[in-house]
mmCIF file of C-alpha atoms in Angstrom:
data_model
loop_
_atom_site.group_PDB
_atom_site.id
_atom_site.type_symbol
_atom_site.label_atom_id
_atom_site.label_comp_id
_atom_site.label_asym_id
_atom_site.label_seq_id
_atom_site.Cartn_x
_atom_site.Cartn_y
_atom_site.Cartn_z
ATOM 1 C CA UNK A 1 -30.337 -137.194 11.552
ATOM 2 C CA UNK A 2 -29.906 -133.565 10.554
ATOM 3 C CA UNK A 3 -32.859 -131.880 8.907
ATOM 4 C CA UNK A 4 -32.579 -131.559 5.114
ATOM 5 C CA UNK A 5 -29.331 -133.492 4.869
ATOM 6 C CA UNK A 6 -27.096 -132.310 2.039
ATOM 7 C CA UNK A 7 -26.377 -135.880 0.843
ATOM 8 C CA UNK A 8 -30.096 -136.637 0.482
ATOM 9 C CA UNK A 9 -30.212 -134.934 -2.904
ATOM 10 C CA UNK A 10 -33.289 -134.712 -5.100
ATOM 11 C CA UNK A 11 -31.690 -137.114 -7.563
ATOM 12 C CA UNK A 12 -31.073 -139.670 -4.787
ATOM 13 C CA UNK A 13 -34.538 -139.392 -3.248
ATOM 14 C CA UNK A 14 -36.215 -139.620 -6.658
ATOM 15 C CA UNK A 15 -34.892 -143.186 -6.883
ATOM 16 C CA UNK A 16 -36.929 -144.124 -3.803
ATOM 17 C CA UNK A 17 -40.202 -142.637 -5.039
ATOM 18 C CA UNK A 18 -40.055 -143.516 -8.722
ATOM 19 C CA UNK A 19 -42.054 -146.749 -8.213
ATOM 20 C CA UNK A 20 -44.759 -144.825 -6.330
ATOM 21 C CA UNK A 21 -44.947 -142.364 -9.209
ATOM 22 C CA UNK A 22 -45.446 -145.215 -11.687
ATOM 23 C CA UNK A 23 -48.194 -146.772 -9.514
ATOM 24 C CA UNK A 24 -51.523 -145.054 -10.237
ATOM 25 C CA UNK A 25 -52.817 -146.032 -6.773
ATOM 26 C CA UNK A 26 -50.570 -143.384 -5.207
ATOM 27 C CA UNK A 27 -51.038 -139.644 -5.376
ATOM 28 C CA UNK A 28 -47.421 -138.539 -5.085
ATOM 29 C CA UNK A 29 -47.394 -135.050 -3.570
ATOM 30 C CA UNK A 30 -44.613 -133.205 -1.693
ATOM 31 C CA UNK A 31 -46.397 -134.066 1.572
ATOM 32 C CA UNK A 32 -46.446 -137.758 0.575
ATOM 33 C CA UNK A 33 -42.700 -137.711 -0.193
ATOM 34 C CA UNK A 34 -41.882 -135.928 3.079
ATOM 35 C CA UNK A 35 -43.882 -138.505 5.063
ATOM 36 C CA UNK A 36 -42.371 -141.497 3.208
ATOM 37 C CA UNK A 37 -38.771 -140.312 3.680
ATOM 38 C CA UNK A 38 -39.378 -139.741 7.387
ATOM 39 C CA UNK A 39 -41.139 -143.076 7.886
ATOM 40 C CA UNK A 40 -38.787 -145.285 5.851
ATOM 41 C CA UNK A 41 -35.417 -143.545 6.250
ATOM 42 C CA UNK A 42 -35.790 -141.150 9.184
ATOM 43 C CA UNK A 43 -34.873 -138.158 7.018
ATOM 44 C CA UNK A 44 -36.678 -134.835 7.369
ATOM 45 C CA UNK A 45 -36.726 -132.977 4.055
ATOM 46 C CA UNK A 46 -38.335 -129.679 3.164
ATOM 47 C CA UNK A 47 -41.332 -129.062 0.941
ATOM 48 C CA UNK A 48 -39.302 -127.583 -1.929
ATOM 49 C CA UNK A 49 -36.846 -130.488 -1.964
ATOM 50 C CA UNK A 50 -39.764 -132.955 -1.980
ATOM 51 C CA UNK A 51 -41.237 -131.086 -4.945
ATOM 52 C CA UNK A 52 -37.890 -131.271 -6.795
ATOM 53 C CA UNK A 53 -37.741 -135.007 -6.004
ATOM 54 C CA UNK A 54 -41.063 -135.499 -7.789
ATOM 55 C CA UNK A 55 -39.924 -133.461 -10.803
ATOM 56 C CA UNK A 56 -36.684 -135.445 -11.000
ATOM 57 C CA UNK A 57 -38.462 -138.816 -10.806
ATOM 58 C CA UNK A 58 -41.041 -137.642 -13.342
ATOM 59 C CA UNK A 59 -38.255 -136.673 -15.746
ATOM 60 C CA UNK A 60 -36.691 -140.132 -15.396
ATOM 61 C CA UNK A 61 -40.025 -141.715 -16.358
ATOM 62 C CA UNK A 62 -41.427 -139.336 -18.953
ATOM 63 C CA UNK A 63 -38.425 -137.266 -20.018
ATOM 64 C CA UNK A 64 -38.172 -133.488 -20.030
ATOM 65 C CA UNK A 65 -40.716 -131.289 -21.859
ATOM 66 C CA UNK A 66 -37.998 -130.431 -24.377
ATOM 67 C CA UNK A 67 -37.298 -134.120 -25.041
ATOM 68 C CA UNK A 68 -41.019 -134.856 -25.371
ATOM 69 C CA UNK A 69 -41.418 -131.947 -27.773
ATOM 70 C CA UNK A 70 -38.545 -133.267 -29.879
ATOM 71 C CA UNK A 71 -40.147 -136.720 -29.817
ATOM 72 C CA UNK A 72 -43.499 -135.335 -30.935
ATOM 73 C CA UNK A 73 -41.833 -133.291 -33.650
ATOM 74 C CA UNK A 74 -40.146 -136.425 -34.962
ATOM 75 C CA UNK A 75 -43.577 -137.915 -35.650
ATOM 76 C CA UNK A 76 -44.506 -135.105 -38.029
ATOM 77 C CA UNK A 77 -44.343 -136.106 -41.661
ATOM 78 C CA UNK A 78 -45.167 -134.613 -45.054
ATOM 79 C CA UNK A 79 -47.929 -135.943 -47.311
ATOM 80 C CA UNK A 80 -48.190 -134.794 -50.888
ATOM 81 C CA UNK A 81 -51.673 -133.720 -51.930
ATOM 82 C CA UNK A 82 -53.344 -134.034 -55.329
ATOM 83 C CA UNK A 83 -52.140 -130.568 -56.341
ATOM 84 C CA UNK A 84 -48.477 -130.786 -57.338
ATOM 85 C CA UNK A 85 -46.189 -128.782 -55.106
ATOM 86 C CA UNK A 86 -48.714 -128.594 -52.253
ATOM 87 C CA UNK A 87 -47.935 -130.380 -48.984
ATOM 88 C CA UNK A 88 -49.892 -130.950 -45.794
ATOM 89 C CA UNK A 89 -48.481 -131.607 -42.317
ATOM 90 C CA UNK A 90 -50.042 -134.636 -40.641
ATOM 91 C CA UNK A 91 -49.365 -135.465 -36.990
ATOM 92 C CA UNK A 92 -50.347 -138.094 -34.447
ATOM 93 C CA UNK A 93 -53.505 -137.201 -32.533
ATOM 94 C CA UNK A 94 -56.079 -138.889 -30.268
ATOM 95 C CA UNK A 95 -57.254 -141.089 -33.147
ATOM 96 C CA UNK A 96 -53.958 -142.968 -32.860
ATOM 97 C CA UNK A 97 -54.144 -143.388 -29.106
ATOM 98 C CA UNK A 98 -54.490 -146.886 -27.652
ATOM 99 C CA UNK A 99 -57.680 -146.950 -25.593
ATOM 100 C CA UNK A 100 -57.372 -146.009 -21.908
ATOM 101 C CA UNK A 101 -53.600 -145.524 -22.094
ATOM 102 C CA UNK A 102 -51.013 -142.856 -22.820
ATOM 103 C CA UNK A 103 -49.538 -144.890 -25.690
ATOM 104 C CA UNK A 104 -49.949 -144.361 -29.425
ATOM 105 C CA UNK A 105 -49.967 -146.937 -32.176
ATOM 106 C CA UNK A 106 -48.426 -146.621 -35.631
ATOM 107 C CA UNK A 107 -51.042 -147.469 -38.239
ATOM 108 C CA UNK A 108 -48.929 -146.949 -41.338
ATOM 109 C CA UNK A 109 -45.231 -146.365 -41.861
ATOM 110 C CA UNK A 110 -43.400 -145.069 -44.892
ATOM 111 C CA UNK A 111 -40.045 -146.844 -45.022
ATOM 112 C CA UNK A 112 -38.476 -144.527 -47.570
ATOM 113 C CA UNK A 113 -36.650 -141.674 -45.818
ATOM 114 C CA UNK A 114 -35.400 -138.511 -47.434
ATOM 115 C CA UNK A 115 -32.252 -138.479 -45.264
ATOM 116 C CA UNK A 116 -29.853 -141.283 -44.449
ATOM 117 C CA UNK A 117 -29.659 -142.449 -40.846
ATOM 118 C CA UNK A 118 -25.927 -142.904 -41.407
ATOM 119 C CA UNK A 119 -25.418 -139.181 -41.899
ATOM 120 C CA UNK A 120 -24.725 -137.208 -38.724
ATOM 121 C CA UNK A 121 -25.533 -133.557 -38.311
ATOM 122 C CA UNK A 122 -22.607 -131.234 -38.855
ATOM 123 C CA UNK A 123 -22.613 -129.780 -35.353
ATOM 124 C CA UNK A 124 -24.257 -132.214 -32.943
ATOM 125 C CA UNK A 125 -25.565 -130.518 -29.813
ATOM 126 C CA UNK A 126 -24.545 -133.431 -27.567
ATOM 127 C CA UNK A 127 -20.940 -133.349 -28.841
ATOM 128 C CA UNK A 128 -20.086 -130.387 -26.633
ATOM 129 C CA UNK A 129 -16.615 -128.903 -26.342
ATOM 130 C CA UNK A 130 -16.435 -130.287 -22.786
ATOM 131 C CA UNK A 131 -17.215 -133.800 -24.034
ATOM 132 C CA UNK A 132 -14.723 -133.570 -26.898
ATOM 133 C CA UNK A 133 -12.004 -132.364 -24.513
ATOM 134 C CA UNK A 134 -12.085 -135.781 -22.837
ATOM 135 C CA UNK A 135 -11.067 -137.440 -26.118
ATOM 136 C CA UNK A 136 -8.150 -135.100 -26.856
ATOM 137 C CA UNK A 137 -6.705 -134.621 -23.366
ATOM 138 C CA UNK A 138 -4.154 -137.436 -23.840
ATOM 139 C CA UNK A 139 -3.015 -135.883 -27.123
ATOM 140 C CA UNK A 140 -2.562 -132.558 -25.360
ATOM 141 C CA UNK A 141 -0.356 -134.226 -22.735
ATOM 142 C CA UNK A 142 1.775 -135.903 -25.409
ATOM 143 C CA UNK A 143 4.516 -133.550 -26.716
ATOM 144 C CA UNK A 144 4.588 -135.483 -30.004
ATOM 145 C CA UNK A 145 1.226 -133.993 -30.993
ATOM 146 C CA UNK A 146 0.585 -130.402 -32.006
ATOM 147 C CA UNK A 147 -3.043 -130.102 -30.964
ATOM 148 C CA UNK A 148 -4.658 -127.446 -33.143
ATOM 149 C CA UNK A 149 -8.351 -126.947 -34.005
ATOM 150 C CA UNK A 150 -7.664 -128.559 -37.386
ATOM 151 C CA UNK A 151 -6.137 -131.591 -35.626
ATOM 152 C CA UNK A 152 -9.185 -131.939 -33.336
ATOM 153 C CA UNK A 153 -11.610 -131.619 -36.258
ATOM 154 C CA UNK A 154 -9.738 -134.325 -38.189
ATOM 155 C CA UNK A 155 -9.524 -136.666 -35.164
ATOM 156 C CA UNK A 156 -13.237 -136.390 -34.341
ATOM 157 C CA UNK A 157 -14.127 -137.089 -37.966
ATOM 158 C CA UNK A 158 -11.721 -140.039 -38.280
ATOM 159 C CA UNK A 159 -12.462 -141.725 -34.938
ATOM 160 C CA UNK A 160 -16.123 -140.857 -34.328
ATOM 161 C CA UNK A 161 -17.528 -139.671 -37.662
ATOM 162 C CA UNK A 162 -18.379 -136.249 -36.245
ATOM 163 C CA UNK A 163 -17.999 -133.028 -38.207
ATOM 164 C CA UNK A 164 -17.421 -130.212 -35.723
ATOM 165 C CA UNK A 165 -16.708 -126.549 -36.351
ATOM 166 C CA UNK A 166 -13.449 -124.677 -35.861
ATOM 167 C CA UNK A 167 -14.693 -122.708 -32.843
ATOM 168 C CA UNK A 168 -15.977 -125.818 -31.054
ATOM 169 C CA UNK A 169 -12.616 -127.531 -31.642
ATOM 170 C CA UNK A 170 -10.812 -124.474 -30.249
ATOM 171 C CA UNK A 171 -13.045 -124.438 -27.152
ATOM 172 C CA UNK A 172 -12.390 -128.167 -26.650
ATOM 173 C CA UNK A 173 -8.635 -127.475 -26.602
ATOM 174 C CA UNK A 174 -9.100 -124.684 -24.049
ATOM 175 C CA UNK A 175 -11.254 -126.954 -21.877
ATOM 176 C CA UNK A 176 -8.721 -129.814 -21.997
ATOM 177 C CA UNK A 177 -5.872 -127.395 -21.278
ATOM 178 C CA UNK A 178 -7.753 -126.109 -18.220
ATOM 179 C CA UNK A 179 -8.210 -129.669 -16.930
ATOM 180 C CA UNK A 180 -4.447 -130.254 -17.197
ATOM 181 C CA UNK A 181 -2.976 -126.902 -16.197
ATOM 182 C CA UNK A 182 -5.814 -125.013 -14.522
ATOM 183 C CA UNK A 183 -7.016 -121.548 -15.508
ATOM 184 C CA UNK A 184 -4.639 -118.547 -15.826
ATOM 185 C CA UNK A 185 -6.374 -116.959 -12.817
ATOM 186 C CA UNK A 186 -5.785 -120.066 -10.682
ATOM 187 C CA UNK A 187 -2.149 -120.282 -11.760
ATOM 188 C CA UNK A 188 -1.387 -116.635 -10.976
ATOM 189 C CA UNK A 189 -3.094 -116.994 -7.594
ATOM 190 C CA UNK A 190 -0.539 -119.707 -6.793
ATOM 191 C CA UNK A 191 2.462 -117.652 -7.910
ATOM 192 C CA UNK A 192 3.485 -116.492 -4.420
ATOM 193 C CA UNK A 193 3.172 -120.040 -3.066
ATOM 194 C CA UNK A 194 5.183 -121.353 -5.998
ATOM 195 C CA UNK A 195 8.028 -118.905 -5.359
ATOM 196 C CA UNK A 196 7.963 -119.730 -1.646
ATOM 197 C CA UNK A 197 8.325 -123.447 -2.358
ATOM 198 C CA UNK A 198 11.025 -122.687 -4.918
ATOM 199 C CA UNK A 199 13.090 -120.945 -2.234
ATOM 200 C CA UNK A 200 12.388 -123.710 0.289
ATOM 201 C CA UNK A 201 13.524 -126.523 -2.006
ATOM 202 C CA UNK A 202 16.410 -124.699 -3.746
ATOM 203 C CA UNK A 203 18.793 -123.149 -1.233
ATOM 204 C CA UNK A 204 20.122 -119.728 -2.139
ATOM 205 C CA UNK A 205 17.296 -118.966 -4.578
ATOM 206 C CA UNK A 206 16.300 -115.297 -4.884
ATOM 207 C CA UNK A 207 12.709 -114.223 -5.675
ATOM 208 C CA UNK A 208 10.730 -111.006 -5.589
ATOM 209 C CA UNK A 209 7.311 -109.730 -6.662
ATOM 210 C CA UNK A 210 6.304 -106.105 -6.997
ATOM 211 C CA UNK A 211 2.695 -105.481 -5.903
ATOM 212 C CA UNK A 212 0.728 -102.366 -6.902
ATOM 213 C CA UNK A 213 -2.067 -100.580 -5.016
ATOM 214 C CA UNK A 214 -4.677 -102.943 -6.501
ATOM 215 C CA UNK A 215 -2.853 -106.004 -5.119
ATOM 216 C CA UNK A 216 -1.727 -106.951 -8.615
ATOM 217 C CA UNK A 217 1.821 -107.649 -9.663
ATOM 218 C CA UNK A 218 3.341 -105.795 -12.626
ATOM 219 C CA UNK A 219 6.745 -107.476 -12.217
ATOM 220 C CA UNK A 220 8.147 -110.758 -10.929
ATOM 221 C CA UNK A 221 11.760 -111.988 -10.723
ATOM 222 C CA UNK A 222 13.562 -115.165 -9.667
ATOM 223 C CA UNK A 223 17.032 -116.701 -9.922
ATOM 224 C CA UNK A 224 17.862 -120.227 -8.776
ATOM 225 C CA UNK A 225 20.573 -120.663 -6.162
ATOM 226 C CA UNK A 226 22.521 -122.910 -8.546
ATOM 227 C CA UNK A 227 22.477 -120.179 -11.208
ATOM 228 C CA UNK A 228 23.677 -117.562 -8.703
ATOM 229 C CA UNK A 229 26.582 -119.816 -7.677
ATOM 230 C CA UNK A 230 27.374 -120.828 -11.256
ATOM 231 C CA UNK A 231 27.601 -117.188 -12.360
ATOM 232 C CA UNK A 232 30.982 -116.967 -10.625
ATOM 233 C CA UNK A 233 32.376 -119.482 -13.141
ATOM 234 C CA UNK A 234 30.831 -117.955 -16.274
ATOM 235 C CA UNK A 235 32.218 -115.408 -18.672
ATOM 236 C CA UNK A 236 31.515 -111.863 -17.417
ATOM 237 C CA UNK A 237 28.972 -111.233 -20.174
ATOM 238 C CA UNK A 238 25.192 -111.327 -19.673
ATOM 239 C CA UNK A 239 22.634 -111.424 -22.475
ATOM 240 C CA UNK A 240 19.021 -110.428 -21.758
ATOM 241 C CA UNK A 241 16.125 -111.230 -24.075
ATOM 242 C CA UNK A 242 12.340 -111.369 -23.853
ATOM 243 C CA UNK A 243 9.659 -113.651 -25.185
ATOM 244 C CA UNK A 244 5.968 -112.876 -25.492
ATOM 245 C CA UNK A 245 3.558 -114.714 -23.195
ATOM 246 C CA UNK A 246 0.528 -115.880 -25.164
ATOM 247 C CA UNK A 247 -1.741 -116.760 -22.259
ATOM 248 C CA UNK A 248 -4.917 -114.878 -21.348
ATOM 249 C CA UNK A 249 -3.131 -112.006 -19.577
ATOM 250 C CA UNK A 250 -0.231 -111.623 -22.045
ATOM 251 C CA UNK A 251 2.958 -109.895 -20.910
ATOM 252 C CA UNK A 252 6.607 -110.815 -21.552
ATOM 253 C CA UNK A 253 9.020 -113.365 -20.106
ATOM 254 C CA UNK A 254 12.465 -111.847 -19.461
ATOM 255 C CA UNK A 255 15.494 -114.157 -19.543
ATOM 256 C CA UNK A 256 19.154 -113.607 -18.613
ATOM 257 C CA UNK A 257 21.905 -115.975 -19.741
ATOM 258 C CA UNK A 258 25.675 -116.237 -19.990
ATOM 259 C CA UNK A 259 28.285 -118.727 -21.243
ATOM 260 C CA UNK A 260 29.989 -121.210 -18.939
ATOM 261 C CA UNK A 261 33.566 -122.546 -19.170
ATOM 262 C CA UNK A 262 32.456 -125.097 -21.791
ATOM 263 C CA UNK A 263 31.045 -122.290 -23.927
ATOM 264 C CA UNK A 264 27.487 -123.537 -23.272
ATOM 265 C CA UNK A 265 24.474 -121.344 -22.573
ATOM 266 C CA UNK A 266 23.961 -120.913 -18.832
ATOM 267 C CA UNK A 267 20.578 -119.527 -17.628
ATOM 268 C CA UNK A 268 20.868 -116.967 -14.846
ATOM 269 C CA UNK A 269 17.496 -115.399 -14.069
ATOM 270 C CA UNK A 270 13.888 -115.048 -15.211
ATOM 271 C CA UNK A 271 11.247 -112.375 -14.840
ATOM 272 C CA UNK A 272 7.735 -111.413 -15.915
ATOM 273 C CA UNK A 273 6.629 -107.907 -16.908
ATOM 274 C CA UNK A 274 3.575 -106.400 -18.566
ATOM 275 C CA UNK A 275 5.660 -105.254 -21.565
ATOM 276 C CA UNK A 276 9.109 -104.197 -22.720
ATOM 277 C CA UNK A 277 9.580 -100.650 -21.442
ATOM 278 C CA UNK A 278 12.067 -98.578 -19.459
ATOM 279 C CA UNK A 279 10.350 -99.172 -16.106
ATOM 280 C CA UNK A 280 10.233 -102.946 -16.500
ATOM 281 C CA UNK A 281 13.881 -103.144 -17.585
ATOM 282 C CA UNK A 282 15.034 -100.879 -14.749
ATOM 283 C CA UNK A 283 13.209 -103.022 -12.178
ATOM 284 C CA UNK A 284 14.498 -106.253 -13.737
ATOM 285 C CA UNK A 285 18.151 -105.128 -13.792
ATOM 286 C CA UNK A 286 17.857 -103.830 -10.231
ATOM 287 C CA UNK A 287 16.623 -107.249 -9.048
ATOM 288 C CA UNK A 288 19.252 -108.915 -11.208
ATOM 289 C CA UNK A 289 21.975 -106.985 -9.386
ATOM 290 C CA UNK A 290 20.442 -107.870 -5.998
ATOM 291 C CA UNK A 291 20.408 -111.555 -6.927
ATOM 292 C CA UNK A 292 23.802 -112.225 -8.511
ATOM 293 C CA UNK A 293 25.743 -109.081 -7.599
ATOM 294 C CA UNK A 294 28.451 -107.649 -9.833
ATOM 295 C CA UNK A 295 31.847 -108.891 -10.976
ATOM 296 C CA UNK A 296 35.027 -107.309 -12.164
ATOM 297 C CA UNK A 297 36.261 -108.158 -15.643
#
């Protein structure tokens, strides 16, 4: 087998050595792990991977230092002294340890708690925006729902009893949107491929992209073949309007339309520009003329 195989991850190998780590008869060192994996599975792993295997298995048994610290902190309690208003912190120490073991015993417990176990913290650290996005992704796909931060906050409270903040709800929407549509960078990277496929699948379609010296596009234009053909049967009047793009990179969407013989709106062409200005309109109208030509009244 290949040395240091990529599928033999630390997490996978830790499953093989976890019993050895629990057994006090074994001294589990990186050298021990390397020898065991070679002997039992014929896999040659490096020293650093063997060390990570031990850390991973140890975490599965004992937890991370952060988790252990949180666990220890949870055992701290307050005891009121004789002087009113004076408190002393008492914690578990070696006096509570069970002999010859790593376990502690609870000698006395106070059942009355100051806080209810039914009350959740306002902004739980495990309820991340990425986790929440999994619960709202179906709502985001459904056009019947207007998924706003307020909607997400209300849904998480109603369905799961979690109070999350506005910014976390907003980030959850962005995360779910990325899972569905991809990032703006990924989408713009596919623009040329999209236009190519548009021309391949729609005969007569006209497309063009203007590229600057930095390999970025300030303008883009396209008109479907069906729109170009249909223009010959429309009234000789074209209306052009723009709409603001509200994605990460902003810009404007330029739209041309006319009226057909049934007096219905008939879309002709579309374009993208960085803003409404003379240069963008001149380029758009130039491409418009190249695509659908001109007609006499």
